Amino acid sequence: MERLSLKDFSYEIPDELVAQEPLADRAASRLLVHNPDGSILHSSIKQLTKLLPRGTRLVVNDTRVVPGRLIGQTPHGGKVELMLLRPVDAEQNLWSALGKPFKKLSVGQTITFAGGCEATVKTRIEEGSQPSLVVMFNLPFAQFWDWMEREGYIPLPPYIARKEAAQAPESRDRERYQTIYAREKGSVAAPTAGLHFSNELWSELVTHGIIPVPVTLHVGGGTFLPVKSDEISTHAMHKESFLVSKESYNELQKAEAEGHPIIAVGTTSLRCLESFARRAKTEGVDTLLGQWQETNLFLYPETKESRIKPWAISGIITNFHQSESSLLMLVSALIGYETIRKIYEEAIAERYRFYSYGDASLLWLPSD
């Protein structure tokens, strides 16, 4: 069988289908439903109470987006932008970050930010698909979080255009680029499938007998990075922290035993579950529950015929992803390469809104 390459995940959409703003009502988004038999239904997020059986578990990523896009300057006045990926050492307040302009950020370089914060470049990491830095901030770790909430910028994806980015306290994206159930601070990108749930819809789902199951995966800035290598197996994912609690694990075990569907809300929830399940095979469940772990799991189909068999889940709620992205590869591995291509062709023809602020899909795993 012929192996898939990067160009196999390429597609084009009209610019006007890229959603630039969230809808006034979070739950007003359209929903493309892929049924287990392969049929497609055009519905809406508000119909989830009718589409999901009572007892369905919704696995949600309760990570909270922090304003991890930082804009400063060098001692000579040059503009520098950092996109924080994840903390490396809390005691020293070391962070992994993407930096622009990378070529001019040498080891020992200092970067000054508003509000009394400075960073020093400690390490340059030039191997891999995306060069990165390790930087140390002069503020204590806890104080740094407070400073970032005041002075940082909401890390919107590059395809969302903002003429003048506002700092987090004034940004109109501060609340809308955040799920209503966000709890654990640590992401620099939103788990966007969860943005569709309003408080009203959430209450309706719970009343209907849908049971939320929280997990945490802190989404790093690497989620914005495209796959660059034509041989996709060589793509290196940035590490991200994740946690599955004992309570959530027991809830999923109960759902499986009772035969209730388990739906992952977003690719990050799915990657969290799959990372946990794969490590549990070698390390044991009890050693992982309630403990922070790291993952760089990259899920993709090797051929047009190959699919992964995920742990526990019956389907996924997810947005429509960028061409040639690792997220598009993930859903192709889950549902099937040819099936996802047909779904995206249909979504484009039906004028669905794409990407982070766009519409959603409910993809049930194929029955075959």
Short mmCIF file of C-alpha atoms in Angstrom, two decimals:
data_model
loop_
_atom_site.label_atom_id
_atom_site.label_comp_id
_atom_site.label_asym_id
_atom_site.label_seq_id
_atom_site.Cartn_x
_atom_site.Cartn_y
_atom_site.Cartn_z
CA MET A 1 0.00 0.00 0.00
CA GLU A 2 1.24 3.47 -0.87
CA ARG A 3 2.19 5.59 2.13
CA LEU A 4 0.53 8.97 2.55
CA SER A 5 2.65 12.11 2.29
CA LEU A 6 2.10 15.74 3.24
CA LYS A 7 0.53 16.69 -0.09
CA ASP A 8 -2.21 14.10 0.49
CA PHE A 9 -3.54 16.30 3.31
CA SER A 10 -3.68 19.47 1.25
CA TYR A 11 -6.94 21.20 0.39
CA GLU A 12 -8.10 24.72 -0.41
CA ILE A 13 -11.01 26.78 0.90
CA PRO A 14 -12.23 30.27 0.03
CA ASP A 15 -10.83 32.91 2.40
CA GLU A 16 -14.32 33.91 3.47
CA LEU A 17 -14.89 30.49 5.06
CA VAL A 18 -12.13 31.13 7.61
CA ALA A 19 -14.03 32.39 10.67
CA GLN A 20 -12.49 35.63 11.93
CA GLU A 21 -14.92 36.28 14.78
CA PRO A 22 -16.89 34.06 17.16
CA LEU A 23 -20.66 33.99 16.76
CA ALA A 24 -22.64 36.12 19.19
CA ASP A 25 -24.09 32.92 20.65
CA ARG A 26 -21.50 30.22 21.35
CA ALA A 27 -24.04 27.48 20.68
CA ALA A 28 -25.26 28.88 17.35
CA SER A 29 -22.65 26.98 15.33
CA ARG A 30 -23.63 24.48 12.70
CA LEU A 31 -22.76 20.82 13.21
CA LEU A 32 -21.89 18.30 10.49
CA VAL A 33 -22.68 14.82 11.78
CA HIS A 34 -20.90 11.76 10.38
CA ASN A 35 -22.90 8.70 11.41
CA PRO A 36 -21.37 5.24 11.99
CA ASP A 37 -22.89 3.99 8.70
CA GLY A 38 -21.12 6.77 6.77
CA SER A 39 -24.17 8.96 6.18
CA ILE A 40 -23.94 12.70 6.78
CA LEU A 41 -26.45 14.90 8.58
CA HIS A 42 -26.39 18.69 8.67
CA SER A 43 -27.46 19.87 12.10
CA SER A 44 -26.47 22.35 14.81
CA ILE A 45 -24.67 22.33 18.14
CA LYS A 46 -27.96 23.08 19.91
CA GLN A 47 -29.28 19.72 18.69
CA LEU A 48 -26.73 17.74 20.71
CA THR A 49 -29.37 16.92 23.32
CA LYS A 50 -31.20 15.03 20.55
CA LEU A 51 -28.08 13.60 18.90
CA LEU A 52 -26.42 12.17 22.02
CA PRO A 53 -28.11 9.36 23.96
CA ARG A 54 -28.71 9.70 27.70
CA GLY A 55 -25.67 8.45 29.59
CA THR A 56 -23.17 9.68 26.98
CA ARG A 57 -19.88 10.81 28.51
CA LEU A 58 -18.38 14.00 27.09
CA VAL A 59 -14.63 14.04 27.69
CA VAL A 60 -13.65 17.71 27.95
CA ASN A 61 -10.25 19.35 28.25
CA ASP A 62 -10.52 21.75 31.20
CA THR A 63 -7.27 23.57 30.47
CA ARG A 64 -7.33 27.36 30.67
CA VAL A 65 -5.70 29.58 28.05
CA VAL A 66 -3.12 32.03 29.39
CA PRO A 67 -1.96 35.12 27.47
CA GLY A 68 1.33 33.51 26.50
CA ARG A 69 2.14 35.74 23.52
CA LEU A 70 4.67 38.27 24.81
CA ILE A 71 5.99 41.33 22.97
CA GLY A 72 9.21 42.97 24.15
CA GLN A 73 12.38 44.54 22.87
CA THR A 74 16.13 44.03 22.84
CA PRO A 75 18.55 46.49 24.51
CA HIS A 76 18.92 48.11 21.06
CA GLY A 77 15.18 48.62 20.67
CA GLY A 78 14.45 45.76 18.28
CA LYS A 79 11.01 44.16 18.56
CA VAL A 80 10.89 40.59 19.87
CA GLU A 81 7.90 38.27 20.12
CA LEU A 82 7.82 35.15 22.28
CA MET A 83 5.16 32.45 22.14
CA LEU A 84 5.42 30.41 25.33
CA LEU A 85 5.12 26.67 24.85
CA ARG A 86 5.35 25.27 28.38
CA PRO A 87 7.19 25.77 31.68
CA VAL A 88 10.44 23.80 31.93
CA ASP A 89 11.50 24.60 35.51
CA ALA A 90 9.18 26.49 37.89
CA GLU A 91 11.88 27.15 40.47
CA GLN A 92 14.05 29.01 37.96
CA ASN A 93 11.03 30.19 35.91
CA LEU A 94 12.42 28.61 32.74
CA TRP A 95 10.08 28.31 29.76
CA SER A 96 10.23 26.68 26.35
CA ALA A 97 9.20 29.26 23.75
CA LEU A 98 9.10 30.12 20.09
CA GLY A 99 10.87 33.38 19.30
CA LYS A 100 10.81 35.94 16.47
CA PRO A 101 13.18 36.93 14.97
CA PHE A 102 14.82 33.65 15.96
CA LYS A 103 18.14 34.32 14.19
CA LYS A 104 18.79 37.41 16.31
CA LEU A 105 18.01 35.77 19.66
CA SER A 106 21.39 34.48 20.79
CA VAL A 107 22.21 32.82 24.10
CA GLY A 108 22.59 35.51 26.76
CA GLN A 109 20.34 37.97 24.90
CA THR A 110 18.02 39.91 27.23
CA ILE A 111 14.48 40.90 26.31
CA THR A 112 12.65 43.64 28.19
CA PHE A 113 8.87 43.70 28.55
CA ALA A 114 6.45 46.24 29.99
CA GLY A 115 5.65 46.00 33.69
CA GLY A 116 9.13 45.22 34.98
CA CYS A 117 9.67 41.80 33.44
CA GLU A 118 12.82 40.64 31.66
CA ALA A 119 13.80 37.40 29.98
CA THR A 120 17.20 35.94 29.19
CA VAL A 121 17.78 33.43 26.40
CA LYS A 122 19.43 30.40 28.03
CA THR A 123 19.35 27.84 25.20
CA ARG A 124 18.71 27.72 21.46
CA ILE A 125 17.23 24.45 20.16
CA GLU A 126 17.71 24.39 16.41
CA GLU A 127 16.98 20.77 15.55
CA GLY A 128 13.50 19.49 14.73
CA SER A 129 10.73 20.94 12.59
CA GLN A 130 10.58 24.22 14.50
CA PRO A 131 13.52 25.97 16.25
CA SER A 132 12.75 27.02 19.82
CA LEU A 133 14.29 28.67 22.86
CA VAL A 134 14.58 28.14 26.57
CA VAL A 135 14.20 31.50 28.31
CA MET A 136 14.41 32.48 31.97
CA PHE A 137 12.25 35.26 33.39
CA ASN A 138 13.39 37.49 36.24
CA LEU A 139 10.08 37.30 38.14
CA PRO A 140 9.24 34.47 40.55
CA PHE A 141 7.05 31.81 38.95
CA ALA A 142 3.79 32.70 40.78
CA GLN A 143 4.31 36.44 40.28
CA PHE A 144 5.06 35.83 36.60
CA TRP A 145 1.60 34.32 36.04
CA ASP A 146 -0.01 37.48 37.44
CA TRP A 147 2.24 39.66 35.27
CA MET A 148 1.36 37.63 32.17
CA GLU A 149 -2.38 38.09 32.81
CA ARG A 150 -1.82 41.87 32.79
CA GLU A 151 0.78 42.31 30.06
CA GLY A 152 0.48 39.27 27.79
CA TYR A 153 -1.55 38.89 24.61
CA ILE A 154 -4.15 36.25 23.79
CA PRO A 155 -2.30 33.79 21.51
CA LEU A 156 -4.71 33.68 18.61
CA PRO A 157 -3.85 31.49 15.61
CA PRO A 158 -2.15 33.31 12.72
CA TYR A 159 -5.17 32.83 10.44
CA ILE A 160 -7.32 35.07 12.72
CA ALA A 161 -6.56 38.63 11.68
CA ARG A 162 -6.51 41.41 14.26
CA LYS A 163 -5.38 44.84 13.03
CA GLU A 164 -4.34 45.89 16.50
CA ALA A 165 -3.85 43.18 19.10
CA ALA A 166 -4.95 44.24 22.58
CA GLN A 167 -3.34 43.07 25.78
CA ALA A 168 -5.31 40.42 27.61
CA PRO A 169 -7.34 42.67 29.97
CA GLU A 170 -8.72 44.68 27.02
CA SER A 171 -8.95 41.91 24.41
CA ARG A 172 -12.39 40.99 23.11
CA ASP A 173 -11.04 37.46 22.67
CA ARG A 174 -10.19 37.10 26.38
CA GLU A 175 -13.45 35.32 27.23
CA ARG A 176 -14.49 33.92 23.85
CA TYR A 177 -11.16 32.15 23.22
CA GLN A 178 -11.82 30.23 26.43
CA THR A 179 -14.21 27.37 27.22
CA ILE A 180 -16.86 27.87 29.89
CA TYR A 181 -15.41 24.96 31.89
CA ALA A 182 -11.77 26.09 31.71
CA ARG A 183 -10.07 25.55 35.07
CA GLU A 184 -6.39 24.56 34.97
CA LYS A 185 -4.13 27.42 33.78
CA GLY A 186 -1.50 26.36 31.29
CA SER A 187 -2.50 26.49 27.59
CA VAL A 188 -1.36 28.96 24.98
CA ALA A 189 -4.00 27.74 22.53
CA ALA A 190 -7.65 26.94 23.18
CA PRO A 191 -9.18 23.46 22.86
CA THR A 192 -11.49 25.01 20.30
CA ALA A 193 -14.14 22.27 20.02
CA GLY A 194 -15.19 23.27 23.52
CA LEU A 195 -15.81 26.89 22.53
CA HIS A 196 -19.25 25.90 21.18
CA PHE A 197 -20.72 25.15 24.60
CA SER A 198 -22.67 27.95 26.27
CA ASN A 199 -23.76 27.82 29.89
CA GLU A 200 -27.36 27.31 28.75
CA LEU A 201 -26.51 24.42 26.42
CA TRP A 202 -24.26 22.86 29.06
CA SER A 203 -27.13 22.88 31.56
CA GLU A 204 -29.47 21.34 28.98
CA LEU A 205 -27.01 18.55 28.25
CA VAL A 206 -26.55 17.72 31.93
CA THR A 207 -30.33 17.75 32.46
CA HIS A 208 -30.64 15.41 29.48
CA GLY A 209 -28.34 12.95 31.22
CA ILE A 210 -25.06 13.74 29.47
CA ILE A 211 -22.14 13.35 31.88
CA PRO A 212 -19.04 15.58 31.53
CA VAL A 213 -15.70 13.89 32.22
CA PRO A 214 -12.84 16.38 32.64
CA VAL A 215 -9.24 15.68 31.67
CA THR A 216 -6.40 18.16 31.22
CA LEU A 217 -3.93 18.65 28.40
CA HIS A 218 -2.11 21.97 28.30
CA VAL A 219 -2.05 22.95 24.64
CA GLY A 220 1.32 24.35 23.58
CA GLY A 221 2.07 26.90 20.89
CA GLY A 222 3.26 24.04 18.73
CA THR A 223 -0.37 23.36 17.82
CA PHE A 224 -0.11 26.29 15.39
CA LEU A 225 2.91 24.82 13.64
CA PRO A 226 2.36 23.20 10.25
CA VAL A 227 3.76 19.82 9.32
CA LYS A 228 6.67 20.71 7.03
CA SER A 229 8.20 17.40 6.08
CA ASP A 230 6.76 15.60 3.06
CA GLU A 231 7.51 12.37 4.95
CA ILE A 232 4.98 12.98 7.72
CA SER A 233 6.36 10.29 10.03
CA THR A 234 9.41 12.50 10.65
CA HIS A 235 7.30 15.36 12.07
CA ALA A 236 8.18 16.05 15.70
CA MET A 237 5.42 17.27 18.01
CA HIS A 238 6.23 19.62 20.90
CA LYS A 239 5.77 18.09 24.35
CA GLU A 240 2.60 18.93 26.25
CA SER A 241 1.58 18.16 29.84
CA PHE A 242 -1.52 16.09 30.57
CA LEU A 243 -3.39 14.60 33.51
CA VAL A 244 -6.18 12.05 33.94
CA SER A 245 -7.74 11.87 37.40
CA LYS A 246 -8.86 8.70 39.12
CA GLU A 247 -12.44 10.02 39.17
CA SER A 248 -12.47 10.60 35.40
CA TYR A 249 -10.88 7.23 34.68
CA ASN A 250 -13.48 5.46 36.84
CA GLU A 251 -16.28 7.33 35.04
CA LEU A 252 -14.97 6.14 31.67
CA GLN A 253 -14.66 2.57 32.93
CA LYS A 254 -18.27 2.75 34.15
CA ALA A 255 -19.46 4.05 30.78
CA GLU A 256 -17.70 1.23 28.95
CA ALA A 257 -19.15 -1.38 31.30
CA GLU A 258 -22.66 0.01 30.84
CA GLY A 259 -22.31 0.41 27.06
CA HIS A 260 -22.72 4.19 26.97
CA PRO A 261 -21.03 6.26 24.24
CA ILE A 262 -17.89 8.21 25.08
CA ILE A 263 -17.31 11.33 22.98
CA ALA A 264 -14.03 13.24 23.04
CA VAL A 265 -14.61 16.99 22.80
CA GLY A 266 -11.70 18.03 20.62
CA THR A 267 -8.44 16.57 19.45
CA THR A 268 -6.67 17.55 22.68
CA SER A 269 -9.07 15.45 24.76
CA LEU A 270 -8.47 12.54 22.39
CA ARG A 271 -4.69 12.93 22.53
CA CYS A 272 -4.87 13.06 26.31
CA LEU A 273 -6.82 9.78 26.48
CA GLU A 274 -4.64 8.04 23.90
CA SER A 275 -1.41 9.20 25.56
CA PHE A 276 -2.70 7.90 28.89
CA ALA A 277 -3.86 4.56 27.48
CA ARG A 278 -0.63 3.86 25.61
CA ARG A 279 1.56 4.66 28.61
CA ALA A 280 -0.69 2.65 30.92
CA LYS A 281 0.08 -0.47 28.90
CA THR A 282 3.70 -0.36 30.04
CA GLU A 283 3.60 1.67 33.25
CA GLY A 284 0.26 0.60 34.71
CA VAL A 285 -2.89 2.64 35.27
CA ASP A 286 -2.40 3.33 38.98
CA THR A 287 1.02 4.92 38.51
CA LEU A 288 -0.42 7.46 36.06
CA LEU A 289 -3.74 8.48 37.62
CA GLY A 290 -3.66 11.96 39.11
CA GLN A 291 -0.03 12.51 38.05
CA TRP A 292 1.18 15.02 35.48
CA GLN A 293 2.76 13.37 32.44
CA GLU A 294 4.21 14.60 29.15
CA THR A 295 3.26 13.61 25.62
CA ASN A 296 4.34 14.34 22.07
CA LEU A 297 1.98 11.77 20.57
CA PHE A 298 1.45 12.25 16.84
CA LEU A 299 -1.47 10.31 15.36
CA TYR A 300 -1.70 9.96 11.59
CA PRO A 301 -2.72 7.34 9.01
CA GLU A 302 0.16 5.66 7.22
CA THR A 303 -1.99 4.72 4.21
CA LYS A 304 -5.42 5.57 2.84
CA GLU A 305 -6.75 2.32 4.31
CA SER A 306 -5.24 2.52 7.79
CA ARG A 307 -7.13 3.67 10.89
CA ILE A 308 -6.24 3.73 14.56
CA LYS A 309 -8.38 2.01 17.17
CA PRO A 310 -8.63 4.51 20.01
CA TRP A 311 -9.12 3.62 23.62
CA ALA A 312 -12.67 3.99 24.94
CA ILE A 313 -14.15 6.65 22.65
CA SER A 314 -17.09 6.24 20.29
CA GLY A 315 -16.55 9.51 18.42
CA ILE A 316 -15.25 13.04 18.55
CA ILE A 317 -16.64 16.58 18.38
CA THR A 318 -14.11 18.70 16.53
CA ASN A 319 -13.79 21.80 14.35
CA PHE A 320 -12.62 21.81 10.74
CA HIS A 321 -8.83 21.86 10.65
CA GLN A 322 -6.17 23.48 8.50
CA SER A 323 -4.76 21.92 5.40
CA GLU A 324 -1.61 19.85 6.02
CA SER A 325 -2.00 20.11 9.81
CA SER A 326 -1.35 17.42 12.41
CA LEU A 327 -4.98 17.85 13.55
CA LEU A 328 -6.33 17.00 10.10
CA MET A 329 -4.07 13.94 10.10
CA LEU A 330 -5.40 12.91 13.51
CA VAL A 331 -9.07 12.89 12.46
CA SER A 332 -8.09 11.11 9.24
CA ALA A 333 -6.43 8.40 11.31
CA LEU A 334 -9.55 8.14 13.46
CA ILE A 335 -12.33 8.19 10.85
CA GLY A 336 -10.48 7.22 7.68
CA TYR A 337 -8.55 9.24 5.11
CA GLU A 338 -11.06 9.04 2.24
CA THR A 339 -14.01 9.64 4.58
CA ILE A 340 -12.48 12.83 5.97
CA ARG A 341 -11.76 14.12 2.47
CA LYS A 342 -15.44 13.60 1.56
CA ILE A 343 -16.57 15.29 4.78
CA TYR A 344 -14.39 18.33 4.10
CA GLU A 345 -15.57 18.55 0.49
CA GLU A 346 -19.14 18.54 1.76
CA ALA A 347 -18.39 21.13 4.45
CA ILE A 348 -16.85 23.46 1.86
CA ALA A 349 -19.77 22.97 -0.54
CA GLU A 350 -22.24 23.69 2.28
CA ARG A 351 -20.31 26.81 3.33
CA TYR A 352 -19.41 25.75 6.85
CA ARG A 353 -17.16 28.14 8.79
CA PHE A 354 -13.64 26.76 9.32
CA TYR A 355 -10.97 26.68 12.05
CA SER A 356 -10.92 27.93 15.65
CA TYR A 357 -13.98 30.21 15.62
CA GLY A 358 -15.77 28.14 13.00
CA ASP A 359 -18.42 25.42 12.97
CA ALA A 360 -18.05 21.89 14.29
CA SER A 361 -18.47 18.25 13.37
CA LEU A 362 -19.63 15.23 15.33
CA LEU A 363 -17.71 12.29 13.92
CA TRP A 364 -18.90 8.88 15.09
CA LEU A 365 -16.39 6.10 14.52
CA PRO A 366 -17.22 3.98 11.45
CA SER A 367 -19.19 0.82 12.23
CA ASP A 368 -17.12 -1.39 9.90
#
